[in-house]
Coordinates of C-alpha atoms (C1' of nucleotides) in Angstrom, one line a residue:
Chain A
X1 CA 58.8 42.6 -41.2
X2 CA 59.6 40.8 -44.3
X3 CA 56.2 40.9 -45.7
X4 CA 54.4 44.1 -47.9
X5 CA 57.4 46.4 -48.5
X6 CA 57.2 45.7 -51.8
X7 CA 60.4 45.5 -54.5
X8 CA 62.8 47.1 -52.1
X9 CA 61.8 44.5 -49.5
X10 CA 62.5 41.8 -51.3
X11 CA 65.3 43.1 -52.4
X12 CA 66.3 43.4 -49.4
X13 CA 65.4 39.7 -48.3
X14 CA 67.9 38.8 -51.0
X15 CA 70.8 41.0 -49.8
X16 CA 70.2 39.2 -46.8
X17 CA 70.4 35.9 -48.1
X18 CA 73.8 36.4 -49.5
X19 CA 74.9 38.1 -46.8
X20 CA 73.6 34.7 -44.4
X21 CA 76.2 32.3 -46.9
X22 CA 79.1 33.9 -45.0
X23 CA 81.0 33.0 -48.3
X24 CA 80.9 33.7 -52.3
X25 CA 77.9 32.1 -53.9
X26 CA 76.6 30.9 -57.0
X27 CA 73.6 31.9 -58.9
X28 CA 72.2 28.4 -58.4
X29 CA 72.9 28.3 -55.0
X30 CA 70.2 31.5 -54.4
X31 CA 68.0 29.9 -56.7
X32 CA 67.7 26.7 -55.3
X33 CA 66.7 28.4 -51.7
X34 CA 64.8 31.1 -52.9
X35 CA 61.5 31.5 -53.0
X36 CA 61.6 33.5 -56.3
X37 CA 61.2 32.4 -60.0
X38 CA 64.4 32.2 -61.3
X39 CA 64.2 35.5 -64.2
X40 CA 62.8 37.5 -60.9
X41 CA 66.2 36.8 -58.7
X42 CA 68.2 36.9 -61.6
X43 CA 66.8 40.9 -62.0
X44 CA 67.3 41.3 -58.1
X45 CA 70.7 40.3 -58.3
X46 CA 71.6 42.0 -61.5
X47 CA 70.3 45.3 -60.0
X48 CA 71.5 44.8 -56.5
X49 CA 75.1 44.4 -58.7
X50 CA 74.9 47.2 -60.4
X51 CA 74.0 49.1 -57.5
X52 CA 77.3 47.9 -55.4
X53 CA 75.2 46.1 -53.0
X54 CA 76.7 42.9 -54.0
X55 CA 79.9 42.5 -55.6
X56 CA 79.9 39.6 -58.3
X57 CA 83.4 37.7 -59.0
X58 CA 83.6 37.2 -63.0
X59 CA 85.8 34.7 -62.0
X60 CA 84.4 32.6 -60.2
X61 CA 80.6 33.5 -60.8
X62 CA 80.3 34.6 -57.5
X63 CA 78.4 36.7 -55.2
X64 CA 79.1 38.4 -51.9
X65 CA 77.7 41.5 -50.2
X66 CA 79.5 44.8 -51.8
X67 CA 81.6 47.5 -50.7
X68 CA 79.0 49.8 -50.8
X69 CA 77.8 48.4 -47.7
X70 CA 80.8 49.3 -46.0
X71 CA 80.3 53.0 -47.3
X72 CA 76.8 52.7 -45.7
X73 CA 77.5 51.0 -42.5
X74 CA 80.7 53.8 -42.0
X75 CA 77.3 56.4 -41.8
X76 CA 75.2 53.7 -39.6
X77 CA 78.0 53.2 -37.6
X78 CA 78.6 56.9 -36.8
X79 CA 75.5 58.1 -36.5
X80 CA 72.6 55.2 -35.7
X81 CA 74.5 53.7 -33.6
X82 CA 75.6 54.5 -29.7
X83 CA 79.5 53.3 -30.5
X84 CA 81.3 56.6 -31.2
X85 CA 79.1 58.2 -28.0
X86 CA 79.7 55.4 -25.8
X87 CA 83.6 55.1 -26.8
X88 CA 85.1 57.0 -24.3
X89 CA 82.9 55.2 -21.2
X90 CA 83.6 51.8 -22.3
X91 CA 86.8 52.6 -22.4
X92 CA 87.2 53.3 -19.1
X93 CA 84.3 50.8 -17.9
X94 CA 86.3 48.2 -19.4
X95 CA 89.7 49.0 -17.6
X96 CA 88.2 50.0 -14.4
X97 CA 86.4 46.4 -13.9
X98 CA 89.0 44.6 -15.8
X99 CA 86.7 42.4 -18.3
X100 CA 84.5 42.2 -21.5
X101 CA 82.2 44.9 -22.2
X102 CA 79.4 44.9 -24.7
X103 CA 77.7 47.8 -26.2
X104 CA 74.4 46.2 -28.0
X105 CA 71.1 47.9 -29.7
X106 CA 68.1 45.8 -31.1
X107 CA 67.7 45.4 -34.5
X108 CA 64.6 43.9 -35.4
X109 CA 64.1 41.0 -32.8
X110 CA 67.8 40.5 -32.5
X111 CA 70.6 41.7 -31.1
X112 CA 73.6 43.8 -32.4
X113 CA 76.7 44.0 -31.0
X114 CA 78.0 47.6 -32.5
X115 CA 81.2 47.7 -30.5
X116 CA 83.1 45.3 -27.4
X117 CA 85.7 46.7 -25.5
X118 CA 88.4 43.6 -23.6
X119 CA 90.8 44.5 -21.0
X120 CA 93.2 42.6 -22.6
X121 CA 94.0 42.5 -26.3
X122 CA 93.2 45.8 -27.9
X123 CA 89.9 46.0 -30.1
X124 CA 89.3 44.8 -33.8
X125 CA 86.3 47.1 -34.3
X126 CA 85.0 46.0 -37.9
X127 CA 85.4 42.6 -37.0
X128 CA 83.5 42.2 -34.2
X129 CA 80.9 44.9 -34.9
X130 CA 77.7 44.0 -36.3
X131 CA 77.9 40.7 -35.2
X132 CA 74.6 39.7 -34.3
X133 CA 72.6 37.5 -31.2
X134 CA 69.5 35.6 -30.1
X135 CA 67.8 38.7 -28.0
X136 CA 66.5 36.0 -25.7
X137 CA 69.6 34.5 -24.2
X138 CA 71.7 37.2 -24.0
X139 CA 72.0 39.8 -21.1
X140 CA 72.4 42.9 -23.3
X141 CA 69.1 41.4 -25.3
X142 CA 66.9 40.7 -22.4
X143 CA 67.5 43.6 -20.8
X144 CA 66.4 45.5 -23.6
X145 CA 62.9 43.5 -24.1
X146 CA 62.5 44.4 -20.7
X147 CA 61.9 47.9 -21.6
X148 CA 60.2 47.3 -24.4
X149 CA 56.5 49.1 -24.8
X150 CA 53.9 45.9 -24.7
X151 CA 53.0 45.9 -28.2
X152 CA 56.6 45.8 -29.7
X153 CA 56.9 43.4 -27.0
X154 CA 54.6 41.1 -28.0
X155 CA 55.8 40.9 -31.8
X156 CA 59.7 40.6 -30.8
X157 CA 58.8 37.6 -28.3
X158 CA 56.9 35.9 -31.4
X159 CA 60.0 36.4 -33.5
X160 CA 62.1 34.1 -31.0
X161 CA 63.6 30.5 -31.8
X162 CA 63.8 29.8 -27.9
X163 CA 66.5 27.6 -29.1
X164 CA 67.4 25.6 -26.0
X165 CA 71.2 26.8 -25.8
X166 CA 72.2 25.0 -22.5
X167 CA 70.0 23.6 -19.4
X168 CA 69.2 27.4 -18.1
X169 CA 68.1 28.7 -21.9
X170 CA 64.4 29.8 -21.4
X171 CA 62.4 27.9 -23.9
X172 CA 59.3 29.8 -23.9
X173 CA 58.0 33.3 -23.9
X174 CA 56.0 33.0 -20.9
X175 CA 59.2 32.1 -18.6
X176 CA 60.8 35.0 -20.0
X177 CA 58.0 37.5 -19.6
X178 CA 58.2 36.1 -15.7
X179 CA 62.2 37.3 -16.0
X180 CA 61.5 40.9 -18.0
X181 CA 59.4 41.7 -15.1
X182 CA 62.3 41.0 -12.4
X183 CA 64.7 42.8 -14.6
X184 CA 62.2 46.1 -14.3
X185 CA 62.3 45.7 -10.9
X186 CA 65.7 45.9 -10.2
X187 CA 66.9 47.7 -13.5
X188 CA 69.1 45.1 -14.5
X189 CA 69.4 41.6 -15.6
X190 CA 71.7 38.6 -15.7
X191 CA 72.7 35.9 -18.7
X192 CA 72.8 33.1 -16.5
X193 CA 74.9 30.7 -18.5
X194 CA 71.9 30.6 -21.2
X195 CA 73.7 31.0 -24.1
X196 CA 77.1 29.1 -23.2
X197 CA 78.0 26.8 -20.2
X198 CA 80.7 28.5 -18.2
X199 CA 79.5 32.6 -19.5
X200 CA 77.8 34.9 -17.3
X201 CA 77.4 38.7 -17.5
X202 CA 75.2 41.2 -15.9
X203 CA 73.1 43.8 -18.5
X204 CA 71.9 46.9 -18.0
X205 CA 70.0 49.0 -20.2
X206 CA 70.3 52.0 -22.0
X207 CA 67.3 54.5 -22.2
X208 CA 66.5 57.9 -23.8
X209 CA 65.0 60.6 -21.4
X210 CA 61.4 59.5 -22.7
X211 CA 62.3 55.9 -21.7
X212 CA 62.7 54.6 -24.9
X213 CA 65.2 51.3 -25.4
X214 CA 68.5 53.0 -27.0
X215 CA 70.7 49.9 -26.3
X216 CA 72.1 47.9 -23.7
X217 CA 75.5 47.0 -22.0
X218 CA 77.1 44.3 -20.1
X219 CA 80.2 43.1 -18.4
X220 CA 81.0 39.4 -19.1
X221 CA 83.4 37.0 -17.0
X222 CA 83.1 33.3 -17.2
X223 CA 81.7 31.2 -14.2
X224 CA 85.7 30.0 -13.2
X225 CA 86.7 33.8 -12.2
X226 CA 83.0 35.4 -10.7
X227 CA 79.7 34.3 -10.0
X228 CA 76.7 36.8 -10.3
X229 CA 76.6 37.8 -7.0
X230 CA 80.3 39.4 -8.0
X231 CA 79.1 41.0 -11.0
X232 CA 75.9 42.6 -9.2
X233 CA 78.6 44.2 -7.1
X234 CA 79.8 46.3 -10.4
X235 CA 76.4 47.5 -10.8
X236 CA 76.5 50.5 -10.1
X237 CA 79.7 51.5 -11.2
X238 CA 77.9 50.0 -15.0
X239 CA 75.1 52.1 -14.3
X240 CA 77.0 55.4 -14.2
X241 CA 78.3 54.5 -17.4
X242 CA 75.1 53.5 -18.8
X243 CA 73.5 57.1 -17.4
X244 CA 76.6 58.7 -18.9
X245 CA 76.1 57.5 -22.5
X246 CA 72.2 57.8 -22.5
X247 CA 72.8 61.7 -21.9
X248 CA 75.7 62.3 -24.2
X249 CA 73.0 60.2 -26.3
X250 CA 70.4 63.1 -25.3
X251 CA 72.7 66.1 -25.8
X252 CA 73.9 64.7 -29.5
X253 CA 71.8 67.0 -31.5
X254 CA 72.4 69.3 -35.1
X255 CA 76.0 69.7 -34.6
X256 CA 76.1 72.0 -37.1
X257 CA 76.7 70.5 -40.6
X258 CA 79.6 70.5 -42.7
X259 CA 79.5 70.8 -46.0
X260 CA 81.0 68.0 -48.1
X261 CA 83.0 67.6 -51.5
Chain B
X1 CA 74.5 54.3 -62.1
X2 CA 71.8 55.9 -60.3
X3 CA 69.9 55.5 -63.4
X4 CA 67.7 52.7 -64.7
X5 CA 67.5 50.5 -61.7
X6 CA 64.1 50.6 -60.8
X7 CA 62.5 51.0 -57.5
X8 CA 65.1 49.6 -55.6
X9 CA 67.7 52.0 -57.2
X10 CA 65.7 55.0 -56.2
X11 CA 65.6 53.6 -52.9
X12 CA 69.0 53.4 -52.2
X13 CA 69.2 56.6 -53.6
X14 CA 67.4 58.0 -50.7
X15 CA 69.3 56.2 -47.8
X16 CA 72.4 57.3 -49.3
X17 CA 71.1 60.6 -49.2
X18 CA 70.1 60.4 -45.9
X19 CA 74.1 58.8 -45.0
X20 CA 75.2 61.6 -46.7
X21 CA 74.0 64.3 -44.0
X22 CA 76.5 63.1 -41.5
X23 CA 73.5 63.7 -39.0
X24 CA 69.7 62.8 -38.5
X25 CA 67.5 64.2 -41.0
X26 CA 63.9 65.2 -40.3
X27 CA 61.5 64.7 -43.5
X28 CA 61.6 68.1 -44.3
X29 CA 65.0 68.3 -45.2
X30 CA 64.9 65.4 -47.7
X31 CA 62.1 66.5 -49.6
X32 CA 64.0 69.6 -50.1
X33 CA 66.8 68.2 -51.7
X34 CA 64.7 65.2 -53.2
X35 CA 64.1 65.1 -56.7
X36 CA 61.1 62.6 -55.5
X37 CA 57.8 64.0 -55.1
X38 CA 56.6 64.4 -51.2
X39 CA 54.3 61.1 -51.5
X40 CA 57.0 59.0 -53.2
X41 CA 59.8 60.0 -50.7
X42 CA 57.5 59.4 -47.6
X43 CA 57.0 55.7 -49.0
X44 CA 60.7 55.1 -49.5
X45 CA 61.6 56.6 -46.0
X46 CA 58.5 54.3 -44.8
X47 CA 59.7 51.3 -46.4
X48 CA 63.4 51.6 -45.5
X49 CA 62.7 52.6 -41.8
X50 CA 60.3 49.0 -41.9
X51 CA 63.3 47.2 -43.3
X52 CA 65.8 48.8 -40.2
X53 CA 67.8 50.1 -42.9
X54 CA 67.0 53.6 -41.6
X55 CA 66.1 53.7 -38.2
X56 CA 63.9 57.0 -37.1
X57 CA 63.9 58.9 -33.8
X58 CA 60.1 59.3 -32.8
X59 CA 61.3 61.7 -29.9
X60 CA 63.1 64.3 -32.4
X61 CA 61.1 63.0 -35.7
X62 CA 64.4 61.9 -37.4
X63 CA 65.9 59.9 -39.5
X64 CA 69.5 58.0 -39.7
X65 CA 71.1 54.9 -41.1
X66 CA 69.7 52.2 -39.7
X67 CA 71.3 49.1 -37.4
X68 CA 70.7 46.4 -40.1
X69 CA 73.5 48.0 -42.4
X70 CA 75.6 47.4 -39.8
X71 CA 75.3 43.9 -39.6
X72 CA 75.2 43.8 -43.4
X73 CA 78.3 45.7 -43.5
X74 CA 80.0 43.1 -41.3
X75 CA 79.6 40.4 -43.6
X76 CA 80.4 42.4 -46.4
X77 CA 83.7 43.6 -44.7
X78 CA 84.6 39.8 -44.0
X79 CA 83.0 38.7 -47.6
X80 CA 83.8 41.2 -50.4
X81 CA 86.4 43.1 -48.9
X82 CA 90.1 42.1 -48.7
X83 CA 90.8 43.8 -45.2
X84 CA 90.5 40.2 -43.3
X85 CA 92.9 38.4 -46.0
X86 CA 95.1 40.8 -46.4
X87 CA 95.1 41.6 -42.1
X88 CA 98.4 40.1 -41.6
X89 CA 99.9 41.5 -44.3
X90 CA 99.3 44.6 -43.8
X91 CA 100.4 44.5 -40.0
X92 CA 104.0 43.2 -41.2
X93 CA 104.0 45.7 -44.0
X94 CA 103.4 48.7 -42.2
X95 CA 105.4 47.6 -38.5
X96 CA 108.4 46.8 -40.8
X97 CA 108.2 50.5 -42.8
X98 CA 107.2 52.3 -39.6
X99 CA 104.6 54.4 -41.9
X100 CA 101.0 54.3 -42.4
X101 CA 99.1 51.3 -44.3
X102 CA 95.9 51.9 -46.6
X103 CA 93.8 49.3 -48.2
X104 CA 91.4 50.4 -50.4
X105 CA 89.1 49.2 -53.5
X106 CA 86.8 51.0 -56.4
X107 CA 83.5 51.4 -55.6
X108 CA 81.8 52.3 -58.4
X109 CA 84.2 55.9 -59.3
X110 CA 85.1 56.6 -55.8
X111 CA 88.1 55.3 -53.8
X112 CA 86.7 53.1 -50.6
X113 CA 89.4 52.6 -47.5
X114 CA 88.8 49.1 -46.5
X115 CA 91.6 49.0 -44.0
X116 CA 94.4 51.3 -42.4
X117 CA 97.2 50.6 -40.2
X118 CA 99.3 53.1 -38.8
X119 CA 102.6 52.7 -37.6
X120 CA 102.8 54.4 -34.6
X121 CA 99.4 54.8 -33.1
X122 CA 97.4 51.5 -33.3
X123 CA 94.3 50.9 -35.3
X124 CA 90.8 52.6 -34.4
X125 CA 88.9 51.2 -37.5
X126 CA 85.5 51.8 -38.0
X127 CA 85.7 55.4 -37.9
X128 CA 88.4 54.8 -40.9
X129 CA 87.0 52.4 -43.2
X130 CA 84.3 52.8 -44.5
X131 CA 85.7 56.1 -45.7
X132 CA 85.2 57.2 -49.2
X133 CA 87.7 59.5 -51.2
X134 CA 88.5 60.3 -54.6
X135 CA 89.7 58.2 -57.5
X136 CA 91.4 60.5 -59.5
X137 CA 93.7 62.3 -56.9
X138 CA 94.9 59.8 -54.4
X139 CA 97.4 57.1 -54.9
X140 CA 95.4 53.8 -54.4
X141 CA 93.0 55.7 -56.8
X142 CA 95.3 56.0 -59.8
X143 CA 96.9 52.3 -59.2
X144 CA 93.6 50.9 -59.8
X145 CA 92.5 53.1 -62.2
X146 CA 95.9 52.4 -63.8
X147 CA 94.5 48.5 -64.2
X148 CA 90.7 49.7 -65.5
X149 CA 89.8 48.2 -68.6
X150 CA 89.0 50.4 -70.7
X151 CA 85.5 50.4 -71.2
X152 CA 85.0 50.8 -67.5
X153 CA 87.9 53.1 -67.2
X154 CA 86.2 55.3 -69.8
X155 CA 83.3 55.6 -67.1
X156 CA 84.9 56.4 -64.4
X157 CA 86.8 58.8 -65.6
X158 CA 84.0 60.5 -66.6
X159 CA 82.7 60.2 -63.0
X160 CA 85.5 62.5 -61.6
X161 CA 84.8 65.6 -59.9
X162 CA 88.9 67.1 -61.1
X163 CA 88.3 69.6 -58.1
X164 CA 91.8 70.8 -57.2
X165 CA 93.0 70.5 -54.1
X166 CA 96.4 71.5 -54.7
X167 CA 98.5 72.6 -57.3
X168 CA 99.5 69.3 -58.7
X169 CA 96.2 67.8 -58.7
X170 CA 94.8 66.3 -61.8
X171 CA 92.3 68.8 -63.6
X172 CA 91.6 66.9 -66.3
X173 CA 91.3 63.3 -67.8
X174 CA 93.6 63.4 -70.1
X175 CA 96.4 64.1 -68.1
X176 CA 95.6 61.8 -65.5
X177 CA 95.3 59.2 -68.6
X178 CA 98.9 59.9 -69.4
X179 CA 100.0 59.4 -65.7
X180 CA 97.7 55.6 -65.8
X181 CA 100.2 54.6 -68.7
X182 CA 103.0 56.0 -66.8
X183 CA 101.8 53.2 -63.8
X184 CA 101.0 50.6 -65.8
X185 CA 104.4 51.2 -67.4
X186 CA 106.2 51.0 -63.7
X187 CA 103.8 49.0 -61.9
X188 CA 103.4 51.1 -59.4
X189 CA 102.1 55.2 -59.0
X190 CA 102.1 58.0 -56.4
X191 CA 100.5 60.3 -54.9
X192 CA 102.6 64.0 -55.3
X193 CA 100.6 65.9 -52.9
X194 CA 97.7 65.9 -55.0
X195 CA 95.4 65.3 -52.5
X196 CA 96.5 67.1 -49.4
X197 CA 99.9 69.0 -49.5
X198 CA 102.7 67.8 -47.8
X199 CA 101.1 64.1 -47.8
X200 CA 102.9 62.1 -50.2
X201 CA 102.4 58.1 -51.2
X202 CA 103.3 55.3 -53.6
X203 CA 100.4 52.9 -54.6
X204 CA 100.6 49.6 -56.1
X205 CA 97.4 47.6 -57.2
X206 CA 96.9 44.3 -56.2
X207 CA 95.5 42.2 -59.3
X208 CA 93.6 38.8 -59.5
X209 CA 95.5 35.9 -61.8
X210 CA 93.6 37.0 -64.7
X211 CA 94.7 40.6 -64.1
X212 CA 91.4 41.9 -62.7
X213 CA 91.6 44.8 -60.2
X214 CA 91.2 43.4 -56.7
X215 CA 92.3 46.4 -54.6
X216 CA 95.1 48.6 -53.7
X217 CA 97.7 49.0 -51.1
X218 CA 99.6 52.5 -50.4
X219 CA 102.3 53.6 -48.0
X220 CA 101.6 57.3 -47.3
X221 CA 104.1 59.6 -45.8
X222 CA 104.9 63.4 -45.3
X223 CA 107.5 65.7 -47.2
X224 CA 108.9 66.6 -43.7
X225 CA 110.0 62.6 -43.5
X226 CA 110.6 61.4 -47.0
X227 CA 110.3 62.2 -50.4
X228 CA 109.3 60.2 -53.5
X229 CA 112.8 58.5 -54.2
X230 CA 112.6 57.4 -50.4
X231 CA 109.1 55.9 -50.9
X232 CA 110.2 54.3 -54.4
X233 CA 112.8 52.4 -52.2
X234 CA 110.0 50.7 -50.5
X235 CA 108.0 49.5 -53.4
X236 CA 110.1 45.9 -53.5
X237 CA 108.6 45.5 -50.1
X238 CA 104.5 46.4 -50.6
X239 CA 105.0 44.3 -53.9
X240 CA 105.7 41.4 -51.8
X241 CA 102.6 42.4 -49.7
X242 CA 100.4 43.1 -52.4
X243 CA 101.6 40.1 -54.3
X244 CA 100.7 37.7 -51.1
X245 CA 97.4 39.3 -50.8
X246 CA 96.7 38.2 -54.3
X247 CA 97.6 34.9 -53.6
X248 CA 95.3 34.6 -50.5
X249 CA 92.5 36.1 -52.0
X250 CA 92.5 33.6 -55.0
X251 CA 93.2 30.8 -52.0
X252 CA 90.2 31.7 -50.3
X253 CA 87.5 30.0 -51.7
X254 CA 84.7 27.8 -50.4
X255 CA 85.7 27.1 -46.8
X256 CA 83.4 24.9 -46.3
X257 CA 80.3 26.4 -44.9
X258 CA 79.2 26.5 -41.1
X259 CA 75.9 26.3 -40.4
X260 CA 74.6 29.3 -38.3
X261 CA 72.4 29.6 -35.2
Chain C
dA1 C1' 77.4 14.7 -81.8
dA2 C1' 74.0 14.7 -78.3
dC3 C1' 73.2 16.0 -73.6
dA4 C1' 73.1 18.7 -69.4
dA5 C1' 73.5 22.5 -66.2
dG6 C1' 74.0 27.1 -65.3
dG7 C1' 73.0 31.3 -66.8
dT8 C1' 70.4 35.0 -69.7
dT9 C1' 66.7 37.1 -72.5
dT10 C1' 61.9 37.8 -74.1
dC11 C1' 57.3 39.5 -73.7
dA12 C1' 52.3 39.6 -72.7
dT13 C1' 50.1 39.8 -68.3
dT14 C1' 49.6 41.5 -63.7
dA15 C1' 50.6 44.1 -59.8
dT16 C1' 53.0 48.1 -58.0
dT17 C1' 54.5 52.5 -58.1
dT18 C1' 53.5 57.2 -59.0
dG19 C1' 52.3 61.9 -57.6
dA20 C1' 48.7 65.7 -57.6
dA21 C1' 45.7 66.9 -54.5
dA22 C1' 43.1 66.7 -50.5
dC23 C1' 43.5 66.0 -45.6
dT24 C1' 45.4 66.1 -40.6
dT25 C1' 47.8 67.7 -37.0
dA26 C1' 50.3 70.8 -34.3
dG27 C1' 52.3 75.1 -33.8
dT28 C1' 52.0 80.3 -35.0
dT29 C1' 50.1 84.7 -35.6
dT30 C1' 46.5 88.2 -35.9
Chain D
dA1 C1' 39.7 82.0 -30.4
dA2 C1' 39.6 82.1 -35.2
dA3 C1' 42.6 82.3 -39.1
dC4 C1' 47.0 81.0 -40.9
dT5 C1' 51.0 78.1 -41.7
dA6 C1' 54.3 74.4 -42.0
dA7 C1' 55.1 69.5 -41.5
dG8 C1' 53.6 65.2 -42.1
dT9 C1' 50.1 61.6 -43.9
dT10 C1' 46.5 59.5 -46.9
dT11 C1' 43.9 58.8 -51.3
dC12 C1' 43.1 57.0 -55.9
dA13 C1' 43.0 56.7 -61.0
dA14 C1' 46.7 56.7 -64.5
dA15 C1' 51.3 55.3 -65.7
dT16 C1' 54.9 52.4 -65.1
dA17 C1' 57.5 48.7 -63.6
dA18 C1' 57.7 43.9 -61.9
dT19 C1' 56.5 39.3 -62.9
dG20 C1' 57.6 34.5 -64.4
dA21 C1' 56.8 30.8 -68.0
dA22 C1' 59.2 29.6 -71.6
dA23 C1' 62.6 29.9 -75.0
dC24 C1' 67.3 30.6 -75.7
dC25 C1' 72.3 30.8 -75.2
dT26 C1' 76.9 29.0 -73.6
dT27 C1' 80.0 26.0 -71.7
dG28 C1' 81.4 21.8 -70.0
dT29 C1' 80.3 16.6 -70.1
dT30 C1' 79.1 11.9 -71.5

DNA sequence: AACAAGGTTTCATTATTTGAAACTTAGTTT
DNA sequence: AAACTAAGTTTCAAATAATGAAACCTTGTT
C-alpha cells in the first residue's frame, strides 16, 4: 500500500508517522526514524503545515496531527462510515443484551472501531472512535476476513504480525484460514480470549446485497459473567441487527443534496 | 492556502472536495466541478482511494471519505485539539451554568467546533465536532480573531465570506476590526445574534503563556432565556475555565511515550 | 570564543506530474 | 444491429515539481 503513490503517498506515510507518536514531536525526532533525507521531510512537513494537516507548536517546536483532520474525519465519519446508520440498532442491541457492542469496518488490513455502544456509562464517541485493532485477533476483524474475496484475502493475511497476544492468539495464517472457513459456515465467529485473557465476544458480519464486507459487529462480555456458548445464544437477536443496518446501508442513496454556504 | 503546495496540496484539494458533497460522489461529478483536467483528477481519486483516504463503492461506482481519516482524526482530536484537556472543564462549566458549552479553534479562516456540551441533553459528539462555521460571525470566531496577530489576522480577514445572516451581522472587515479592539479591550466578545437570530453568546479566548491563540470557549444561549448583561455575569466563571484549560495545555507535555502494539 | 545540535535554504540533477488525445466499455437511440 | 453517446481508463512526450547533498543559519553549550 505504501509503495508507488508517489508525493501524496509519502506524504501520507509521514502524516502517519506523527500521528503513530501519540504525542507533540520534534523535527529530529521524524528525522531520525524516517526514511527521508532530511531537506525532503523538512518540505513534507512544511507543506503538510501549511495545509492544516499537522499543527506545529512555535513554542515548543512541535508537531501533532491538525484540526483539519477533524474537519475531514466529521465527513468520513458521516458518510464512509456505517456509525450514523447503525446508531439507532446499536442502541437498542446494546440495551437489549445488556453489554459492549462494537461497530468495526476494515481499513487496510486492520481494524476500525467507528463507534462502541456500553450498557453502562453513556458513550464518548470521538474518543473511542477510530481507534484501531489487529484484524487477526479480534472478532469483529476475523469475521470480516472471512468474507473477504480470495485475492484481498491473500494480501490482508500477508499484512498480519500474528503477534502471539495470549495462549489461544493464532500465530499463523494457515490456522486462521482453517477458522475463516468455520466462520462461513456458520455466519459468525468468536474472539476466543486471543487478544486478552478473560475477553470473549461473538462477531458477526456486515455485508452489502452483492456480499461485499461493509463492516462487522460484536457483543463482548468477559469470561467471569458468559462463556461462548451464552453469547451464541444472542446470535440471532445480533443478526437482525446486523441485517437491519446492511439494508439501511443499501437503501442510503442521493438523498438529495443541500446546498452549502 | 490552496495555492503553492504542490502535488500534495492539490490532492487534498480534491478529498476536500469530495467531503464537501455531504454524499458519495461518482467521477463525473468531480470532473465537473474540478478545475483538474479528467486524467489528472482520475490519478488523484486513484491515489487517495489506494491510500484509504477515500474509500470507493464498486457496487454504485462512488466515492466518499475514506476510513483512514478516521483513525487519523482520532489522534488528531486527542493530539492537536484541546477537547481531551479541556474535557473536565468544560463538564463543570457548562453543568454549573445550565447552558450549552462550545470549544472551538481556527482552522486556517474558518471556526472548527472541537467540543460541545450541552446542559440539558447529554453529549452526542461526532456528529458535532468536527463541524466547521464561520470566523467572522460567531462568538468563539471573533475572541480568537480578537488575539490574531496581525499579519495573520490580515489574512483571515481577508478570507471571510461577510454573508449576512441577520441584521447585525458583520458585512465588512472594518467593522468587525473595530468590534476585535473592543474584545481585546474587555477580554471577552459576543455573539449578538449575528449568526442565527435569537441565539445569543459571550466568547472568551483561551491563550498560551506567550499569548498565542490556543482556542476558544463560548456559552451560547437564547433571547427567550437571557440577554447579553445576563451572559456578561457569567464571564468570571468561563475565565476560570478558560484560564485552567491554558494551564493544562501548557502542562501537557511529553508523557512519556507508550509503546504501541 | 569555539563548538554543537537542531533547523532552514540553495540549486543542479532527476524523477514525477501533467493533460491532450486516443481508447474502452456499457448503455442508448435510430 | 449498427451508429451514437456518456462515463471511465490508458498513453506518452513535454513541462514541472521533487530530490537531497551540502552549505548555511541560529540558539544554546562547553
Amino acid at each position: 500500500m505504501a509503495s508507488n503513490d508517489g508525493t501524496v503517498g509519502k506524504a501520507l506515510e509521514v502524516l502517519d508517522q506523527v500521528a503513530s507518536y501519540g504525542r507533540p514531536v520534534r523535527f529530529s525526532e521524524l528525522i531520525d526514524a524516517s526514511p527521508f533525507p532530511k531537506a525532503t521531510l523538512y518540505r513534507f512537513v512544511q507543506t503538510l503545515t501549511s495545509q492544516s494537516m499537522l499543527a506545529y507548536d512555535p513554542d515548543r517546536g512541535t508537531y501533532a496531527p491538525g484540526v483539519r483532520l477533524v474537519r475531514l474525519a466529521h465527513a468520513a465519519w458521516q458518510q464512509a462510515s456505517l456509525a450514523p446508520i447503525a446508531r439507532e440498532e446499536i442502541d437498542l442491541l446494546s440495551a437489549e443484551v445488556g453489554e459492549t457492542v462494537h461497530l468495526a469496518q476494515l481499513d487496510n488490513a486492520q481494524v476500525i472501531y467507528v463507534d462502541k455502544r456500553n450498557a453502562a456509562d453513556p458513550v464518548q464517541m470521538y474518543s473511542q472512535a477510530g481507534k484501531v485493532g489487529p484484524a487477526y485477533c479480534t472478532g469483529v476483524g476475523k469475521a470480516m476476513l472471512a468474507y473477504l474475496p480470495e485475492n484481498e484475502l491473500a494480501d490482508v493475511l500477508g499484512q498480519q504480525s500474528y503477534h502471539r497476544f495470549t495462549d489461544s492468539t493464532h500465530t499463523s495464517p494457515d490456522s486462521l484460514r482453517e477458522e475463516l472457513g468455520d466462520i462461513r459456515a456458520n455466519g459468525y465467529g468468536f474472539d476466543r480470549e486471543e487478544h486478552e485473557p478473560g475477553i470473549i465476544c461473538v462477531a458477526l458480519p456486515i455485508l452489502s446485497e452483492t456480499n461485499r464486507v461493509l463492516g462487522a459487529l460484536s457483543v463482548t462480555s468477559t469470561t467471569t459473567r458468559t462463556n461462548l456458548a451464552g453469547l451464541e445464544g444472542l446470535v440471532p437477536r445480533i443478526q437482525t441487527a446486523a441485517a437491519a443496518i446492511a439494508k439501511e446501508a443499501s437503501a442510503w442513496q442521493f438523498p438529495a443534496t443541500a446546498a452549502n454556504s
